[in-house]
Coordinates of N, CA, C and O in Angstrom, one line a residue:
V2 N 20.0 -5.3 -23.0 CA 18.7 -5.2 -22.1 C 17.9 -4.0 -22.8 O 18.4 -3.0 -23.0
Q3 N 16.8 -4.3 -23.4 CA 15.9 -3.3 -23.9 C 14.7 -3.1 -23.1 O 14.1 -4.0 -22.5
L4 N 14.4 -1.8 -23.0 CA 13.2 -1.4 -22.1 C 12.3 -0.5 -23.0 O 12.8 0.4 -23.7
Q5 N 11.0 -0.6 -22.9 CA 10.1 0.0 -23.7 C 9.0 0.5 -22.7 O 8.1 -0.3 -22.3
A6 N 8.8 1.7 -22.4 CA 7.8 2.2 -21.5 C 6.6 2.9 -22.3 O 6.9 3.3 -23.4
S7 N 5.5 2.7 -21.8 CA 4.3 3.2 -22.6 C 3.1 3.5 -21.5 O 3.3 3.1 -20.4
G8 N 2.1 4.2 -21.9 CA 1.0 4.3 -21.1 C 0.8 5.7 -20.6 O -0.3 6.0 -19.8
G9 N 1.8 6.6 -20.9 CA 1.6 7.9 -20.4 C 0.6 8.7 -21.1 O 0.0 8.2 -22.2
G10 N 0.3 9.9 -20.7 CA -0.8 10.7 -21.4 C -1.3 11.9 -20.5 O -0.7 12.1 -19.5
L11 N -2.3 12.5 -20.9 CA -2.9 13.5 -20.2 C -4.0 13.2 -19.4 O -4.9 12.5 -19.8
V12 N -4.1 13.5 -18.1 CA -5.2 13.1 -17.3 C -5.5 14.3 -16.3 O -4.5 15.0 -15.9
Q13 N -6.6 14.3 -15.9 CA -7.1 15.3 -14.9 C -6.6 14.9 -13.5 O -6.5 13.7 -13.2
A14 N -6.4 15.9 -12.7 CA -6.0 15.6 -11.2 C -7.2 14.8 -10.6 O -8.3 14.9 -10.9
G15 N -6.7 13.8 -9.9 CA -7.6 12.7 -9.2 C -7.8 11.5 -10.1 O -8.3 10.6 -9.6
G16 N -7.4 11.7 -11.3 CA -7.4 10.5 -12.3 C -6.3 9.4 -12.0 O -5.5 9.6 -11.2
S17 N -6.5 8.4 -12.9 CA -5.5 7.3 -13.0 C -4.9 7.0 -14.2 O -5.4 7.3 -15.3
L18 N -3.7 6.4 -14.2 CA -3.0 5.9 -15.3 C -2.3 4.7 -14.9 O -1.9 4.5 -13.8
R19 N -2.1 3.8 -15.9 CA -1.3 2.6 -15.7 C -0.2 2.7 -16.8 O -0.4 2.7 -18.0
L20 N 1.1 2.7 -16.4 CA 2.2 2.7 -17.2 C 2.7 1.2 -17.3 O 2.6 0.5 -16.3
S21 N 3.3 0.9 -18.5 CA 3.7 -0.4 -18.7 C 5.2 -0.3 -19.2 O 5.6 0.7 -19.8
C22 N 5.9 -1.4 -19.0 CA 7.3 -1.4 -19.5 C 7.7 -2.7 -19.9 O 7.6 -3.6 -19.0
A23 N 8.0 -3.0 -21.2 CA 8.5 -4.3 -21.5 C 9.9 -4.4 -20.9 O 10.8 -3.6 -21.4
A24 N 10.1 -5.3 -20.1 CA 11.4 -5.4 -19.4 C 11.8 -6.9 -19.0 O 10.8 -7.7 -18.9
S25 N 13.0 -7.1 -18.9 CA 13.4 -8.5 -18.6 C 13.0 -9.1 -17.2 O 12.9 -8.2 -16.3
S26 N 12.6 -10.2 -17.1 CA 12.0 -10.9 -15.8 C 13.3 -11.3 -14.9 O 13.1 -11.7 -13.8
S27 N 14.6 -11.0 -15.4 CA 15.7 -11.5 -14.9 C 16.2 -10.6 -13.7 O 17.2 -11.0 -13.0
Y28 N 15.7 -9.3 -13.7 CA 16.4 -8.3 -12.8 C 15.5 -7.6 -11.9 O 14.2 -7.6 -12.2
D29 N 15.9 -6.9 -11.0 CA 15.1 -6.0 -10.2 C 14.8 -4.8 -11.1 O 15.6 -4.5 -12.0
L30 N 13.6 -4.3 -11.0 CA 13.2 -3.2 -11.8 C 12.7 -2.0 -11.0 O 12.2 -2.0 -9.9
G31 N 12.8 -0.8 -11.6 CA 12.3 0.4 -10.9 C 11.6 1.4 -11.9 O 11.8 1.2 -13.2
W32 N 10.9 2.3 -11.3 CA 10.4 3.4 -12.1 C 10.9 4.8 -11.5 O 11.0 4.9 -10.2
F33 N 11.4 5.6 -12.3 CA 11.8 6.9 -11.9 C 11.0 8.0 -12.8 O 10.4 7.7 -13.8
R34 N 11.2 9.2 -12.4 CA 10.5 10.3 -13.1 C 11.3 11.5 -13.0 O 12.2 11.8 -12.1
Q35 N 11.2 12.3 -14.1 CA 11.9 13.6 -14.1 C 10.9 14.7 -14.6 O 10.4 14.6 -15.8
A36 N 10.8 15.7 -13.7 CA 9.9 16.8 -14.1 C 10.8 17.9 -14.7 O 12.0 17.9 -14.6
P37 N 10.3 18.8 -15.6 CA 11.0 19.8 -16.2 C 11.9 20.7 -15.2 O 11.4 21.0 -14.1
G38 N 13.2 20.6 -15.3 CA 14.1 21.5 -14.6 C 14.5 20.8 -13.3 O 15.2 21.4 -12.4
K39 N 14.0 19.6 -13.1 CA 14.4 18.8 -11.9 C 15.2 17.6 -12.1 O 15.3 17.1 -13.3
E40 N 15.9 17.1 -11.0 CA 16.6 15.9 -11.2 C 15.6 14.7 -11.3 O 14.5 14.7 -10.9
R41 N 16.2 13.5 -11.9 CA 15.4 12.3 -12.0 C 15.2 11.8 -10.6 O 16.2 11.6 -9.8
E42 N 14.1 11.4 -10.2 CA 13.9 10.9 -8.9 C 13.2 9.6 -8.8 O 12.4 9.1 -9.7
F43 N 13.5 8.8 -7.8 CA 12.9 7.6 -7.6 C 11.4 7.6 -7.3 O 10.9 8.4 -6.6
V44 N 10.6 6.6 -8.0 CA 9.2 6.5 -7.6 C 8.8 5.2 -7.1 O 8.3 5.1 -6.0
A45 N 9.4 4.1 -7.6 CA 9.0 2.7 -7.0 C 10.0 1.8 -7.6 O 10.6 2.0 -8.6
A46 N 10.1 0.6 -6.9 CA 10.9 -0.5 -7.4 C 10.4 -1.8 -7.0 O 9.6 -1.8 -6.0
I47 N 10.7 -2.9 -7.6 CA 10.2 -4.1 -7.3 C 11.3 -5.3 -7.5 O 12.1 -5.1 -8.3
S48 N 11.4 -6.2 -6.6 CA 12.5 -7.1 -6.7 C 12.2 -8.1 -7.9 O 11.1 -8.1 -8.4
R49 N 13.2 -8.9 -8.3 CA 13.2 -9.8 -9.4 C 11.9 -10.7 -9.3 O 11.3 -10.9 -10.3
G50 N 11.8 -11.2 -8.1 CA 10.6 -12.2 -8.0 C 9.3 -11.5 -7.7 O 8.1 -12.2 -7.7
G51 N 9.3 -10.2 -7.5 CA 8.0 -9.4 -7.1 C 7.5 -9.4 -5.7 O 6.6 -9.0 -5.5
D52 N 8.4 -10.1 -4.9 CA 8.1 -10.2 -3.5 C 8.3 -9.0 -2.6 O 7.8 -8.9 -1.5
S53 N 9.1 -8.1 -3.0 CA 9.5 -6.9 -2.4 C 9.3 -5.7 -3.2 O 9.7 -5.7 -4.4
T54 N 8.6 -4.8 -2.7 CA 8.4 -3.5 -3.3 C 8.8 -2.3 -2.5 O 8.9 -2.4 -1.2
Y55 N 9.1 -1.2 -3.2 CA 9.5 0.0 -2.5 C 8.9 1.2 -3.1 O 8.8 1.2 -4.5
Y56 N 8.7 2.2 -2.3 CA 8.0 3.4 -2.9 C 8.7 4.7 -2.3 O 9.0 4.7 -1.2
A57 N 8.6 5.7 -3.2 CA 8.9 7.0 -2.5 C 7.8 7.6 -1.8 O 6.6 7.2 -2.0
N58 N 8.1 8.3 -0.7 CA 7.1 8.8 0.2 C 6.1 9.7 -0.5 O 4.9 9.7 -0.2
S59 N 6.5 10.4 -1.6 CA 5.5 11.3 -2.3 C 4.5 10.4 -3.0 O 3.5 11.1 -3.3
V60 N 4.6 9.1 -3.2 CA 3.6 8.5 -4.0 C 3.0 7.3 -3.3 O 2.0 6.7 -3.7
K61 N 3.5 7.0 -2.1 CA 3.1 5.9 -1.4 C 1.7 6.0 -1.1 O 1.0 7.1 -0.6
G62 N 0.8 4.9 -1.2 CA -0.5 5.0 -1.1 C -1.4 5.3 -2.3 O -2.5 5.1 -2.3
R63 N -0.6 5.8 -3.3 CA -1.3 6.1 -4.5 C -0.9 5.4 -5.7 O -1.5 5.4 -6.7
V64 N 0.3 4.8 -5.5 CA 0.9 4.1 -6.6 C 1.2 2.7 -6.2 O 1.5 2.4 -5.2
T65 N 1.0 1.8 -7.2 CA 1.4 0.4 -7.0 C 2.2 -0.2 -8.2 O 1.9 0.0 -9.3
I66 N 3.5 -0.7 -7.8 CA 4.3 -1.4 -8.7 C 4.1 -2.8 -8.8 O 3.9 -3.4 -7.7
S67 N 4.1 -3.4 -9.9 CA 3.8 -4.8 -10.1 C 4.6 -5.4 -11.3 O 5.0 -4.5 -12.2
R68 N 4.7 -6.7 -11.4 CA 5.3 -7.2 -12.6 C 4.8 -8.5 -12.9 O 4.3 -9.2 -12.1
D69 N 4.8 -8.8 -14.3 CA 4.4 -10.1 -14.7 C 5.4 -10.7 -15.5 O 5.8 -10.4 -16.6
N70 N 6.2 -11.6 -14.8 CA 7.4 -12.1 -15.4 C 7.1 -13.1 -16.6 O 8.1 -13.2 -17.4
A71 N 5.9 -13.7 -16.6 CA 5.7 -14.5 -17.6 C 5.5 -13.7 -19.1 O 5.8 -14.2 -20.0
K72 N 5.2 -12.4 -18.9 CA 4.9 -11.5 -20.0 C 6.1 -10.5 -20.1 O 6.0 -9.6 -20.9
N73 N 7.1 -10.6 -19.2 CA 8.4 -9.7 -19.2 C 7.8 -8.2 -19.2 O 8.2 -7.3 -20.0
T74 N 6.8 -8.0 -18.4 CA 6.3 -6.7 -18.3 C 6.2 -6.1 -16.8 O 5.9 -6.8 -15.9
L75 N 6.6 -4.9 -16.8 CA 6.5 -4.1 -15.5 C 5.4 -3.1 -15.6 O 5.2 -2.5 -16.6
Y76 N 4.6 -2.9 -14.5 CA 3.6 -2.0 -14.5 C 3.8 -0.9 -13.4 O 4.4 -1.1 -12.4
L77 N 3.1 0.3 -13.5 CA 2.9 1.2 -12.5 C 1.6 1.7 -12.6 O 1.3 2.5 -13.4
Q78 N 0.7 1.3 -11.5 CA -0.6 1.8 -11.5 C -0.7 3.1 -10.6 O -0.2 3.0 -9.6
M79 N -1.1 4.2 -11.2 CA -1.0 5.4 -10.5 C -2.4 6.0 -10.3 O -3.2 6.2 -11.3
N80 N -2.9 6.2 -9.0 CA -4.2 6.7 -8.8 C -4.0 8.0 -8.0 O -3.1 8.4 -7.6
S81 N -5.2 8.7 -7.9 CA -5.3 10.0 -7.3 C -4.1 11.0 -7.8 O -3.5 11.6 -7.0
L82 N -4.1 10.9 -8.9 CA -2.9 11.7 -9.6 C -3.0 13.3 -9.4 O -4.0 13.9 -9.2
K83 N -1.8 13.9 -9.1 CA -1.8 15.3 -8.7 C -0.9 16.0 -9.9 O -0.1 15.3 -10.5
P84 N -1.1 17.3 -10.0 CA -0.4 18.1 -10.9 C 1.2 17.9 -10.7 O 1.9 17.9 -11.7
E85 N 1.6 17.7 -9.6 CA 2.9 17.6 -9.2 C 3.6 16.2 -9.6 O 4.7 15.9 -9.6
D86 N 2.7 15.3 -10.0 CA 3.1 14.0 -10.7 C 3.5 14.2 -12.2 O 4.1 13.2 -12.7
T87 N 3.2 15.4 -12.8 CA 3.7 15.5 -14.1 C 5.1 15.4 -14.2 O 6.0 16.0 -13.6
A88 N 5.5 14.5 -15.2 CA 6.9 14.2 -15.4 C 7.0 13.2 -16.6 O 6.0 12.5 -17.0
V89 N 8.2 13.0 -17.0 CA 8.6 12.0 -17.8 C 9.0 10.7 -16.9 O 9.7 10.9 -16.1
Y90 N 8.3 9.6 -17.1 CA 8.5 8.4 -16.4 C 9.3 7.3 -17.1 O 9.0 7.2 -18.2
Y91 N 10.3 6.9 -16.4 CA 11.3 6.0 -16.9 C 11.3 4.7 -16.2 O 11.2 4.6 -14.9
C92 N 11.4 3.6 -16.9 CA 11.6 2.3 -16.2 C 13.1 2.0 -16.3 O 13.7 2.5 -17.2
A93 N 13.6 1.2 -15.4 CA 15.1 1.0 -15.4 C 15.3 -0.3 -14.8 O 14.5 -0.9 -14.0
V94 N 16.5 -1.0 -15.1 CA 16.9 -2.2 -14.7 C 18.0 -2.1 -13.7 O 19.1 -1.4 -13.9
K95 N 18.0 -2.9 -12.6 CA 19.1 -2.8 -11.6 C 19.6 -4.4 -11.6 O 18.9 -5.2 -11.1
R96 N 20.8 -4.5 -12.2 CA 21.4 -5.9 -12.2 C 22.0 -6.4 -11.1 O 22.0 -7.7 -10.8
W97 N 22.5 -5.5 -10.2 CA 23.3 -6.0 -9.2 C 22.7 -5.4 -7.8 O 21.6 -4.9 -7.9
G98 N 23.4 -5.6 -6.8 CA 22.9 -5.2 -5.5 C 23.0 -3.8 -5.3 O 23.1 -3.0 -6.3
G99 N 22.7 -3.3 -4.0 CA 22.8 -1.8 -3.8 C 21.3 -1.4 -3.6 O 20.4 -2.0 -3.8
S100 N 21.1 -0.1 -3.3 CA 19.9 0.4 -2.9 C 19.0 0.5 -4.2 O 19.4 0.8 -5.3
Y101 N 17.7 0.3 -3.8 CA 16.7 0.3 -4.9 C 16.4 1.8 -5.2 O 15.8 2.2 -6.2
F102 N 16.8 2.7 -4.1 CA 16.3 4.1 -4.3 C 17.1 5.0 -5.0 O 16.8 6.2 -5.4
Y103 N 18.4 4.6 -5.4 CA 19.3 5.6 -6.2 C 19.4 5.2 -7.6 O 19.8 4.0 -8.0
K104 N 19.3 6.1 -8.4 CA 19.3 6.0 -9.8 C 20.6 5.6 -10.2 O 20.8 4.7 -11.4
N105 N 21.7 5.8 -9.5 CA 23.1 5.3 -10.0 C 23.2 3.8 -9.8 O 24.1 3.2 -10.4
Q106 N 22.3 3.1 -9.1 CA 22.3 1.7 -9.0 C 21.7 0.9 -10.2 O 21.8 -0.3 -10.3
Y107 N 21.2 1.7 -11.1 CA 20.4 1.2 -12.2 C 21.1 1.2 -13.5 O 21.9 2.2 -13.8
D108 N 21.2 0.2 -14.3 CA 22.3 0.1 -15.4 C 21.5 0.5 -16.8 O 22.3 0.9 -17.7
Y109 N 20.3 0.1 -16.9 CA 19.6 0.4 -18.2 C 18.3 1.1 -18.0 O 17.6 0.9 -17.0
W110 N 18.1 2.0 -19.0 CA 17.0 2.9 -18.8 C 16.1 2.9 -20.2 O 16.7 2.7 -21.2
G111 N 14.7 2.8 -20.0 CA 13.9 3.0 -21.2 C 13.8 4.4 -21.7 O 14.6 5.3 -21.1
Q112 N 13.2 4.7 -22.7 CA 13.1 6.0 -23.3 C 12.2 7.0 -22.6 O 12.2 8.2 -22.9
G113 N 11.3 6.5 -21.7 CA 10.5 7.5 -21.0 C 9.1 7.6 -21.6 O 9.0 7.6 -22.9
T114 N 8.1 7.9 -20.8 CA 6.7 8.2 -21.2 C 6.3 9.3 -20.5 O 6.4 9.4 -19.2
L115 N 5.5 10.3 -21.1 CA 5.3 11.5 -20.5 C 3.9 11.4 -19.8 O 2.9 11.0 -20.6
V116 N 3.8 11.7 -18.6 CA 2.6 11.9 -17.9 C 2.3 13.4 -17.5 O 3.3 14.0 -16.9
T117 N 1.1 13.8 -18.0 CA 0.8 15.2 -17.7 C -0.6 15.3 -17.0 O -1.5 14.5 -17.3
V118 N -0.6 15.8 -15.7 CA -1.6 15.9 -14.9 C -2.2 17.3 -14.8 O -1.5 18.2 -14.4
S119 N -3.4 17.6 -15.3 CA -3.9 18.9 -15.3 C -4.7 19.2 -14.0 O -5.5 18.3 -13.5
S120 N -4.7 20.4 -13.6 CA -5.4 20.7 -12.3 C -6.8 21.2 -12.6 O -7.3 21.4 -13.8

């Protein structure tokens, strides 16, 4: 399983970015992020068929996860960005059951894309 995240960059607070990840359509998928000196944390996840989505409280209402299985692509639309959203964002594959919220449930990870939000 290969994952390729893209779309990161530098944006001002209040701005928007859309991250993409080339990912298999066969599995549940998630986005995580890791800020400097911090643990990798859950951001959002989506079921294989796209019918269920899950969000961290810190991004709920500002972020939308979606997928296009025909294009084997996962998206993360981020609006109203804050400086505390600055992190490397990773897409990940969850092949089996278990919680969407825990990084240990994910089997494969992309290389990450850096999002920097300036104040």
